[in-house]
Amino acid sequence: RIPAGGTSGPIPAGGFRAPGNGKYPIRATVTPDANEVPIKRANDTSSQDLYVGRGAAMPYDTYEAEDGVLRGGATVVGPNRTIGDLAGEASGRRAVTLGTPGSSVEFTTRRATNTLVARVSVPDGAEGTIGVYVNGKYVKDLNVTSRYAWLYGPETGPVNDPAAGPARHVYDEANTMLGVDVPAGGRIRLVRGSVPATVDFVSVERVAPVANPDPVRYVVPNGFTQEALQAALDKVRTDITGTLVGVYLPAGDYENSSKVRVDGTVKVVGAGPWFTRFHAPADADNTDAGFAVTANGSSFAGFSYWGNWTTRIDGPGKVFDLANVSNLTFDNLWIEHTVVGVWGTRLQGVTVENSRFRDLFADGVNFTNGSTRNHVVNNEARTTGDDSFALFAATDLGGGDQRDNLFDHLTATTPWRAAGVAAYGGQANTFKDVYVADTLAGPGLTVSSLSFGVTMRDFGPGLTTFEGVTLDRAGGHFFGAQTFPAVWLFSATTLFRGVRFDHVTITDPTYSGIMFQTNYVNGRPVTPITDTEFTDVTVSGAHRSGDQFDAKSGFGVWANELPEPGQGPAVGSAVFRGLRLYDNAVDVKNTTTTFTIGRS
């Protein structure tokens, strides 16, 4: 037991350290090195069984630019943790700049591919190309743009105006079909084209279009307009023969300028997210389009959605804005350049699986208002502008308990605001086998009972469980002087209880590993942290930050005693069983008289 006001003892010379691949820890010797370069974790790939390890098993391989072969003056930037910086906002906090003509970075593929995705930053206002070469031969240009990146000014409401203040959200992704098959062991080289560019990583996969599963039972739209798709959906809905079950979307670019209505139970199947692609109007910004689903039992699979959002506006911009529906399935979707991927109010039995959410201005998936028995399984989110995956137990739009939801095998990397995974109230919900890395401004994982000004359900008494979680280089600062840890526990408006962590690995957090904090109103704490337990937790590499928040950094476990504006010290207690702390500036910091950290 760490007494109130006490701190931990000296750091051992060797011990338990989390490996770079984010799996369960292995024993290794720790040799602290101030010049050590952060290790990135490669994504799980389809060569592994789907439910092995932590994080999503997606069908693509990812290659970090700084691990490639650099030529012609290409330079590695980083590492640092600075918002608005090319290194600070990169995966692993390093990237490669192709600044001079002829500079390049080359990758050798582990498996065959015919596609390329690159996470790239180009100067604000720029549009241009990067040359793509395969085995030394030019194959095509990759189009890159700054249109969906570069915001400025107030951290809670940045805008597209450099005069508004400092920059943030400086990366976007670009993708292309290569037009050639690249075998395993092939070399893909990116060469600076018409504009300087900084490459963070590339993802590659081999794809082929999926055929109509049953031409007799699946209607094909008469063209690629929104009207043609609506007519096909309505044909299935009004079929009185019982023959038609769905709509097949052949490869092509589909127009989408408003919500497509799905008023009957239907299966919507595309040729795959690389081939069946929905687009909001290219000559407009911030179009509220997507799908309005009112029928139970529908499914959506095998297509992508490309929005035209260039800033965040709360309310519109949800590709799937769901309410009062059940037993829906979303499988193998790719959603990019919009506000939210899937938002659900009062949902039951909904599954979101095998999907990718990228470059959004808010959440990837968020379920709220009494949503129950839903599964969010094997999905990856990159560069979201709010929590990548969240349960938000509000009741302002109806609904009772928010319970029995499963968030399983998820990967969230480089979210530029908020957390990778978040739980705001609820009962009997489970998050397992989660991997989060490189959060920019928020925690890796948030557990908060703050109401945000709406009515909320408490945590508990049914347990909220986090099992098998890896957090690399997580944490940040936001709301002025507020610093966030890798795991943030915030007791606020409603009861904070019934929270369990099991097998958690935290490596190299930006400020601290685990931080307890309590909300105060009129100088008094609102609710304490109670009935909260941790089992088999490892925190390593919590170092002093050296920035303006240095005094709030370097703690493996911290009961926050520093009053943020209008706040006060953490209140309550937590129990740790099997807590391992290594290579931290301070292992445990608790100078409060109001919070107890128990250890056994």
Tab-separated table of C-alpha atoms in Angstrom, residues 109-499:
chain	number	residue	atom	x	y	z
A	109	THR	CA	6.799	-5.792	-49.415
A	110	ARG	CA	6.327	-8.829	-47.238
A	111	ARG	CA	3.367	-9.999	-49.313
A	112	ALA	CA	1.904	-9.364	-52.731
A	113	THR	CA	-0.060	-6.156	-53.264
A	114	ASN	CA	-1.744	-4.110	-55.968
A	115	THR	CA	-2.731	-1.101	-53.824
A	116	LEU	CA	-1.060	1.714	-51.932
A	117	VAL	CA	-2.186	4.000	-49.101
A	118	ALA	CA	0.209	6.660	-47.808
A	119	ARG	CA	-0.200	8.894	-44.760
A	120	VAL	CA	1.271	12.153	-45.998
A	121	SER	CA	1.552	15.808	-45.062
A	122	VAL	CA	2.009	18.473	-47.739
A	123	PRO	CA	2.189	22.229	-47.122
A	124	ASP	CA	-1.124	23.914	-46.413
A	125	GLY	CA	-2.795	25.046	-49.623
A	126	ALA	CA	-0.809	22.602	-51.747
A	127	GLU	CA	-2.025	19.928	-54.114
A	128	GLY	CA	0.300	17.792	-56.167
A	129	THR	CA	1.763	14.368	-56.769
A	130	ILE	CA	4.253	11.857	-55.472
A	131	GLY	CA	5.842	9.518	-57.993
A	132	VAL	CA	5.299	5.791	-57.398
A	133	TYR	CA	7.889	3.314	-58.676
A	134	VAL	CA	7.776	-0.494	-58.496
A	135	ASN	CA	11.058	-2.398	-58.714
A	136	GLY	CA	12.705	0.714	-60.089
A	137	LYS	CA	10.121	1.396	-62.797
A	138	TYR	CA	7.718	4.356	-62.727
A	139	VAL	CA	4.086	3.183	-62.585
A	140	LYS	CA	1.995	6.268	-61.741
A	141	ASP	CA	1.546	9.412	-59.654
A	142	LEU	CA	-0.125	9.441	-56.256
A	143	ASN	CA	-2.309	12.533	-55.877
A	144	VAL	CA	-1.867	14.342	-52.567
A	145	THR	CA	-3.726	17.312	-51.119
A	146	SER	CA	-3.861	19.484	-48.020
A	147	ARG	CA	-7.620	20.002	-48.368
A	148	TYR	CA	-8.603	17.759	-45.437
A	149	ALA	CA	-5.761	18.717	-43.101
A	150	TRP	CA	-4.238	21.800	-41.464
A	151	LEU	CA	-6.470	23.422	-38.877
A	152	TYR	CA	-5.486	26.403	-36.748
A	153	GLY	CA	-6.294	28.288	-33.606
A	154	PRO	CA	-8.425	27.347	-30.575
A	155	GLU	CA	-7.822	23.726	-29.627
A	156	THR	CA	-11.524	23.100	-28.953
A	157	GLY	CA	-12.642	24.657	-32.239
A	158	PRO	CA	-9.820	24.977	-34.769
A	159	VAL	CA	-10.590	26.535	-38.141
A	160	ASN	CA	-9.142	26.675	-41.657
A	161	ASP	CA	-7.384	29.999	-41.119
A	162	PRO	CA	-3.621	30.219	-40.439
A	163	ALA	CA	-4.188	33.607	-38.809
A	164	ALA	CA	-6.255	31.959	-36.049
A	165	GLY	CA	-3.249	30.510	-34.236
A	166	PRO	CA	-1.047	27.408	-34.029
A	167	ALA	CA	-1.592	24.475	-36.389
A	168	ARG	CA	-2.819	20.949	-35.690
A	169	HIS	CA	-4.081	17.959	-37.698
A	170	VAL	CA	-1.383	18.196	-40.366
A	171	TYR	CA	-1.624	14.718	-41.964
A	172	ASP	CA	-4.042	13.099	-44.398
A	173	GLU	CA	-4.011	9.844	-46.365
A	174	ALA	CA	-3.888	9.270	-50.113
A	175	ASN	CA	-4.669	6.007	-51.896
A	176	THR	CA	-4.431	4.450	-55.324
A	177	MET	CA	-4.726	1.190	-57.213
A	178	LEU	CA	-1.220	0.568	-58.514
A	179	GLY	CA	-2.326	-0.979	-61.794
A	180	VAL	CA	0.354	-3.652	-61.448
A	181	ASP	CA	0.800	-6.687	-59.236
A	182	VAL	CA	3.713	-6.329	-56.841
A	183	PRO	CA	4.974	-9.706	-55.617
A	184	ALA	CA	6.200	-10.426	-52.116
A	185	GLY	CA	9.691	-8.983	-51.929
A	186	GLY	CA	8.834	-6.261	-54.432
A	187	ARG	CA	10.101	-2.710	-53.941
A	188	ILE	CA	7.745	0.270	-53.842
A	189	ARG	CA	9.474	3.640	-53.951
A	190	LEU	CA	7.884	7.047	-53.344
A	191	VAL	CA	9.704	9.931	-55.020
A	192	ARG	CA	9.070	13.607	-54.411
A	193	GLY	CA	6.875	14.941	-57.182
A	194	SER	CA	5.452	18.406	-57.727
A	195	VAL	CA	5.338	19.380	-54.027
A	196	PRO	CA	7.455	18.594	-50.964
A	197	ALA	CA	5.831	15.913	-48.833
A	198	THR	CA	6.390	14.164	-45.522
A	199	VAL	CA	5.541	10.454	-45.504
A	200	ASP	CA	4.568	8.832	-42.201
A	201	PHE	CA	3.790	5.287	-43.370
A	202	VAL	CA	2.245	3.270	-46.176
A	203	SER	CA	-0.292	0.432	-46.091
A	204	VAL	CA	-0.544	-2.126	-48.888
A	205	GLU	CA	-2.873	-5.044	-49.660
A	206	ARG	CA	-3.830	-7.197	-52.617
A	207	VAL	CA	-7.494	-6.844	-53.554
A	208	ALA	CA	-9.940	-8.151	-56.144
A	209	PRO	CA	-13.606	-7.229	-56.720
A	210	VAL	CA	-16.319	-9.362	-55.145
A	211	ALA	CA	-19.008	-10.623	-57.531
A	212	ASN	CA	-22.774	-10.389	-57.080
A	213	PRO	CA	-23.561	-13.102	-54.490
A	214	ASP	CA	-26.854	-14.022	-56.188
A	215	PRO	CA	-27.933	-12.170	-59.368
A	216	VAL	CA	-31.480	-13.468	-58.972
A	217	ARG	CA	-31.971	-12.122	-55.465
A	218	TYR	CA	-29.781	-8.995	-55.528
A	219	VAL	CA	-30.896	-5.964	-57.543
A	220	VAL	CA	-28.219	-3.977	-59.394
A	221	PRO	CA	-28.823	-0.210	-59.643
A	222	ASN	CA	-29.326	1.221	-63.109
A	223	GLY	CA	-26.256	3.470	-62.901
A	224	PHE	CA	-24.188	5.202	-60.229
A	225	THR	CA	-26.478	8.080	-59.266
A	226	GLN	CA	-28.126	8.423	-55.885
A	227	GLU	CA	-31.507	8.166	-57.603
A	228	ALA	CA	-30.530	4.825	-59.167
A	229	LEU	CA	-29.452	3.434	-55.798
A	230	GLN	CA	-32.631	4.687	-54.104
A	231	ALA	CA	-34.751	3.036	-56.799
A	232	ALA	CA	-32.938	-0.284	-56.288
A	233	LEU	CA	-33.453	-0.136	-52.512
A	234	ASP	CA	-37.116	0.698	-52.951
A	235	LYS	CA	-37.530	-2.195	-55.388
A	236	VAL	CA	-36.335	-4.620	-52.731
A	237	ARG	CA	-38.516	-2.986	-50.080
A	238	THR	CA	-41.677	-3.252	-52.180
A	239	ASP	CA	-41.053	-6.747	-53.555
A	240	ILE	CA	-44.109	-8.909	-52.787
A	241	THR	CA	-42.705	-12.145	-54.210
A	242	GLY	CA	-40.186	-12.687	-51.440
A	243	THR	CA	-37.465	-13.193	-54.035
A	244	LEU	CA	-35.390	-10.055	-53.551
A	245	VAL	CA	-33.169	-9.773	-50.494
A	246	GLY	CA	-30.637	-7.118	-51.352
A	247	VAL	CA	-28.824	-4.667	-53.587
A	248	TYR	CA	-25.472	-5.407	-55.192
A	249	LEU	CA	-23.254	-2.420	-55.959
A	250	PRO	CA	-20.803	-3.159	-58.783
A	251	ALA	CA	-17.427	-1.443	-58.852
A	252	GLY	CA	-17.719	2.271	-59.588
A	253	ASP	CA	-17.985	5.759	-58.115
A	254	TYR	CA	-21.440	6.432	-56.662
A	255	GLU	CA	-22.862	9.919	-56.188
A	256	ASN	CA	-24.074	10.841	-52.711
A	257	SER	CA	-25.315	14.344	-51.956
A	258	SER	CA	-27.866	13.598	-49.197
A	259	LYS	CA	-29.039	10.702	-47.044
A	260	VAL	CA	-29.952	7.515	-48.890
A	261	ARG	CA	-33.103	6.078	-47.261
A	262	VAL	CA	-33.050	2.452	-46.200
A	263	ASP	CA	-36.667	1.918	-45.113
A	264	GLY	CA	-36.894	-1.830	-45.561
A	265	THR	CA	-34.818	-4.787	-44.440
A	266	VAL	CA	-32.157	-5.197	-47.097
A	267	LYS	CA	-28.631	-6.487	-47.649
A	268	VAL	CA	-26.402	-3.925	-49.364
A	269	VAL	CA	-23.276	-5.558	-50.777
A	270	GLY	CA	-20.493	-3.851	-52.693
A	271	ALA	CA	-17.611	-5.210	-54.722
A	272	GLY	CA	-15.210	-4.250	-51.915
A	273	PRO	CA	-14.150	-0.922	-50.412
A	274	TRP	CA	-11.464	-0.363	-53.060
A	275	PHE	CA	-13.979	-0.835	-55.864
A	276	THR	CA	-17.423	0.364	-54.726
A	277	ARG	CA	-16.872	3.939	-53.595
A	278	PHE	CA	-19.427	6.545	-52.503
A	279	HIS	CA	-18.422	10.187	-52.930
A	280	ALA	CA	-19.890	13.386	-51.554
A	281	PRO	CA	-19.835	16.235	-54.111
A	282	ALA	CA	-16.255	17.178	-54.951
A	283	ASP	CA	-17.175	20.829	-55.593
A	284	ALA	CA	-18.680	21.362	-52.124
A	285	ASP	CA	-17.617	21.152	-48.471
A	286	ASN	CA	-19.281	19.631	-45.415
A	287	THR	CA	-22.143	17.800	-47.146
A	288	ASP	CA	-24.415	15.946	-44.715
A	289	ALA	CA	-24.834	12.717	-46.673
A	290	GLY	CA	-24.628	8.987	-46.104
A	291	PHE	CA	-27.393	6.580	-45.112
A	292	ALA	CA	-30.595	6.953	-43.065
A	293	VAL	CA	-31.509	3.460	-41.860
A	294	THR	CA	-34.946	2.947	-40.329
A	295	ALA	CA	-35.445	-0.810	-40.811
A	296	ASN	CA	-34.222	-3.556	-38.506
A	297	GLY	CA	-32.124	-6.457	-39.716
A	298	SER	CA	-30.336	-4.752	-42.596
A	299	SER	CA	-26.664	-5.277	-43.457
A	300	PHE	CA	-24.041	-3.215	-45.278
A	301	ALA	CA	-20.792	-4.671	-46.571
A	302	GLY	CA	-17.954	-4.151	-48.984
A	303	PHE	CA	-17.870	-0.466	-49.898
A	304	SER	CA	-16.216	2.814	-48.969
A	305	TYR	CA	-17.547	6.291	-48.251
A	306	TRP	CA	-15.561	9.452	-49.065
A	307	GLY	CA	-16.875	12.658	-47.556
A	308	ASN	CA	-15.958	16.268	-48.313
A	309	TRP	CA	-15.675	17.569	-44.754
A	310	THR	CA	-12.922	20.066	-44.061
A	311	THR	CA	-13.852	21.107	-40.522
A	312	ARG	CA	-15.891	19.844	-37.577
A	313	ILE	CA	-19.555	20.752	-37.157
A	314	ASP	CA	-21.339	18.815	-34.415
A	315	GLY	CA	-24.643	17.255	-35.442
A	316	PRO	CA	-24.388	16.515	-39.182
A	317	GLY	CA	-21.678	14.552	-40.945
A	318	LYS	CA	-22.499	11.064	-39.642
A	319	VAL	CA	-22.323	8.532	-42.490
A	320	PHE	CA	-24.565	6.144	-40.565
A	321	ASP	CA	-26.720	8.137	-38.133
A	322	LEU	CA	-28.748	5.388	-36.471
A	323	ALA	CA	-31.588	5.530	-33.974
A	324	ASN	CA	-34.072	2.972	-32.636
A	325	VAL	CA	-32.909	0.130	-34.882
A	326	SER	CA	-31.657	-3.357	-34.107
A	327	ASN	CA	-29.810	-6.327	-35.558
A	328	LEU	CA	-27.876	-4.364	-38.163
A	329	THR	CA	-24.480	-5.462	-39.482
A	330	PHE	CA	-21.711	-3.288	-40.943
A	331	ASP	CA	-18.848	-5.304	-42.394
A	332	ASN	CA	-15.712	-4.399	-44.357
A	333	LEU	CA	-16.455	-0.684	-44.729
A	334	TRP	CA	-13.976	2.149	-45.267
A	335	ILE	CA	-15.091	5.638	-44.132
A	336	GLU	CA	-12.936	8.734	-44.596
A	337	HIS	CA	-13.130	12.544	-44.665
A	338	THR	CA	-16.365	12.955	-42.760
A	339	VAL	CA	-17.272	13.766	-39.140
A	340	VAL	CA	-18.404	10.398	-37.726
A	341	GLY	CA	-18.399	6.916	-39.172
A	342	VAL	CA	-21.167	5.126	-37.234
A	343	TRP	CA	-23.235	6.903	-34.562
A	344	GLY	CA	-25.942	4.971	-32.747
A	345	THR	CA	-28.760	6.047	-30.424
A	346	ARG	CA	-30.834	3.370	-28.652
A	347	LEU	CA	-29.363	0.501	-30.693
A	348	GLN	CA	-29.734	-3.189	-29.933
A	349	GLY	CA	-27.789	-6.072	-31.413
A	350	VAL	CA	-25.785	-4.021	-33.931
A	351	THR	CA	-22.410	-5.301	-35.176
A	352	VAL	CA	-19.641	-3.189	-36.700
A	353	GLU	CA	-16.767	-5.372	-37.856
A	354	ASN	CA	-13.696	-5.598	-40.085
A	355	SER	CA	-13.904	-1.914	-40.999
A	356	ARG	CA	-11.551	1.053	-41.259
A	357	PHE	CA	-12.244	4.632	-40.124
A	358	ARG	CA	-9.744	7.284	-41.187
A	359	ASP	CA	-9.170	11.016	-41.165
A	360	LEU	CA	-12.425	11.928	-39.448
A	361	PHE	CA	-13.276	15.129	-37.597
A	362	ALA	CA	-14.884	13.293	-34.664
A	363	ASP	CA	-15.599	9.657	-33.690
A	364	GLY	CA	-15.121	6.465	-35.618
A	365	VAL	CA	-17.883	4.584	-33.742
A	366	ASN	CA	-19.954	5.964	-30.867
A	367	PHE	CA	-23.014	4.319	-29.264
A	368	THR	CA	-25.217	6.228	-26.822
A	369	ASN	CA	-28.611	6.559	-25.075
A	370	GLY	CA	-29.302	3.062	-23.842
A	371	SER	CA	-27.602	1.146	-26.649
A	372	THR	CA	-27.317	-2.508	-25.600
A	373	ARG	CA	-25.920	-5.844	-26.781
A	374	ASN	CA	-23.872	-4.312	-29.600
A	375	HIS	CA	-20.567	-5.634	-30.906
A	376	VAL	CA	-17.740	-3.513	-32.332
A	377	VAL	CA	-15.210	-6.123	-33.412
A	378	ASN	CA	-11.950	-6.077	-35.375
A	379	ASN	CA	-11.873	-2.488	-36.597
A	380	GLU	CA	-9.072	0.026	-37.077
A	381	ALA	CA	-9.282	3.807	-36.736
A	382	ARG	CA	-6.571	6.237	-37.836
A	383	THR	CA	-6.449	9.981	-37.228
A	384	THR	CA	-9.868	10.598	-35.711
A	385	GLY	CA	-10.766	14.035	-34.360
A	386	ASP	CA	-12.495	12.677	-31.263
A	387	ASP	CA	-12.670	9.310	-29.485
A	388	SER	CA	-12.001	6.598	-32.052
A	389	PHE	CA	-14.326	4.089	-30.332
A	390	ALA	CA	-16.697	5.186	-27.574
A	391	LEU	CA	-19.648	4.305	-25.371
A	392	PHE	CA	-21.446	7.447	-24.192
A	393	ALA	CA	-24.190	6.586	-21.691
A	394	ALA	CA	-26.308	9.712	-22.138
A	395	THR	CA	-30.044	9.524	-21.615
A	396	ASP	CA	-31.026	12.907	-23.063
A	397	LEU	CA	-32.622	11.200	-26.076
A	398	GLY	CA	-34.219	8.371	-24.134
A	399	GLY	CA	-32.950	4.915	-23.326
A	400	GLY	CA	-32.154	3.276	-20.024
A	401	ASP	CA	-29.109	1.261	-19.067
A	402	GLN	CA	-26.301	1.181	-21.604
A	403	ARG	CA	-25.056	-2.338	-21.058
A	404	ASP	CA	-23.748	-5.620	-22.461
A	405	ASN	CA	-21.777	-4.028	-25.284
A	406	LEU	CA	-18.552	-5.616	-26.518
A	407	PHE	CA	-15.663	-3.657	-28.060
A	408	ASP	CA	-13.181	-6.307	-29.152
A	409	HIS	CA	-9.880	-6.359	-31.091
A	410	LEU	CA	-9.650	-2.688	-31.930
A	411	THR	CA	-6.738	-0.554	-33.119
A	412	ALA	CA	-6.701	3.234	-32.791
A	413	THR	CA	-3.648	5.186	-33.917
A	414	THR	CA	-2.849	8.893	-34.180
A	415	PRO	CA	-6.170	10.321	-32.947
A	416	TRP	CA	-5.618	14.077	-33.019
A	417	ARG	CA	-8.188	14.907	-30.363
A	418	ALA	CA	-9.601	12.909	-27.405
A	419	ALA	CA	-8.858	9.206	-26.864
A	420	GLY	CA	-8.437	5.998	-28.776
A	421	VAL	CA	-11.072	4.223	-26.648
A	422	ALA	CA	-13.505	5.823	-24.206
A	423	ALA	CA	-16.262	4.790	-21.808
A	424	TYR	CA	-18.558	7.451	-20.360
A	425	GLY	CA	-20.793	5.595	-17.899
A	426	GLY	CA	-22.700	2.385	-18.438
A	427	GLN	CA	-22.963	-1.097	-16.967
A	428	ALA	CA	-21.586	-4.521	-17.871
A	429	ASN	CA	-19.649	-3.354	-20.911
A	430	THR	CA	-16.434	-5.007	-22.074
A	431	PHE	CA	-13.410	-3.678	-23.964
A	432	LYS	CA	-10.840	-6.334	-24.789
A	433	ASP	CA	-7.704	-6.822	-26.878
A	434	VAL	CA	-7.277	-3.143	-27.675
A	435	TYR	CA	-4.225	-1.389	-29.104
A	436	VAL	CA	-3.882	2.424	-29.022
A	437	ALA	CA	-0.821	4.417	-30.081
A	438	ASP	CA	0.321	7.976	-30.593
A	439	THR	CA	-2.562	10.031	-29.288
A	440	LEU	CA	-1.898	13.701	-29.955
A	441	ALA	CA	-3.845	15.654	-27.338
A	442	GLY	CA	-5.829	13.176	-25.230
A	443	PRO	CA	-5.499	9.909	-23.324
A	444	GLY	CA	-5.045	6.526	-24.895
A	445	LEU	CA	-8.021	5.289	-22.876
A	446	THR	CA	-10.652	7.413	-21.094
A	447	VAL	CA	-12.966	6.279	-18.288
A	448	SER	CA	-15.049	9.293	-17.305
A	449	SER	CA	-18.331	9.973	-15.518
A	450	LEU	CA	-18.587	13.562	-16.737
A	451	SER	CA	-22.061	14.376	-18.059
A	452	PHE	CA	-21.112	17.073	-20.630
A	453	GLY	CA	-24.266	18.930	-19.603
A	454	VAL	CA	-26.728	16.128	-20.405
A	455	THR	CA	-28.285	13.430	-18.235
A	456	MET	CA	-26.116	10.301	-17.978
A	457	ARG	CA	-26.242	6.813	-16.504
A	458	ASP	CA	-23.802	5.906	-13.756
A	459	PHE	CA	-21.001	3.429	-14.020
A	460	GLY	CA	-22.061	0.164	-12.352
A	461	PRO	CA	-23.115	-1.793	-10.535
A	462	GLY	CA	-22.474	-4.076	-13.542
A	463	LEU	CA	-18.727	-4.045	-14.230
A	464	THR	CA	-17.054	-2.035	-16.975
A	465	THR	CA	-14.084	-4.199	-17.968
A	466	PHE	CA	-10.905	-3.464	-19.917
A	467	GLU	CA	-9.000	-6.650	-20.638
A	468	GLY	CA	-5.845	-6.990	-22.720
A	469	VAL	CA	-4.935	-3.377	-23.525
A	470	THR	CA	-1.687	-2.014	-24.970
A	471	LEU	CA	-1.050	1.736	-25.011
A	472	ASP	CA	2.075	3.086	-26.710
A	473	ARG	CA	3.166	6.721	-26.609
A	474	ALA	CA	-0.254	7.834	-25.385
A	475	GLY	CA	-1.358	11.030	-23.676
A	476	GLY	CA	-1.208	14.732	-24.447
A	477	HIS	CA	-2.433	18.137	-23.351
A	478	PHE	CA	-5.730	19.904	-24.025
A	479	PHE	CA	-8.087	22.423	-22.409
A	480	GLY	CA	-5.188	24.749	-21.683
A	481	ALA	CA	-3.023	23.270	-18.945
A	482	GLN	CA	-4.807	19.911	-18.622
A	483	THR	CA	-2.413	17.019	-19.232
A	484	PHE	CA	-3.711	13.552	-20.003
A	485	PRO	CA	-2.134	10.178	-19.219
A	486	ALA	CA	-2.237	6.922	-21.138
A	487	VAL	CA	-5.201	5.848	-18.936
A	488	TRP	CA	-7.394	8.616	-17.512
A	489	LEU	CA	-9.922	7.891	-14.774
A	490	PHE	CA	-12.133	10.911	-14.065
A	491	SER	CA	-14.858	10.818	-11.426
A	492	ALA	CA	-17.264	13.599	-12.189
A	493	THR	CA	-21.020	14.066	-12.506
A	494	THR	CA	-22.314	10.526	-11.958
A	495	LEU	CA	-21.205	7.563	-9.856
A	496	PHE	CA	-17.791	6.130	-10.697
A	497	ARG	CA	-17.737	2.469	-9.684
A	498	GLY	CA	-17.420	-1.075	-10.950
A	499	VAL	CA	-14.396	-0.505	-13.207
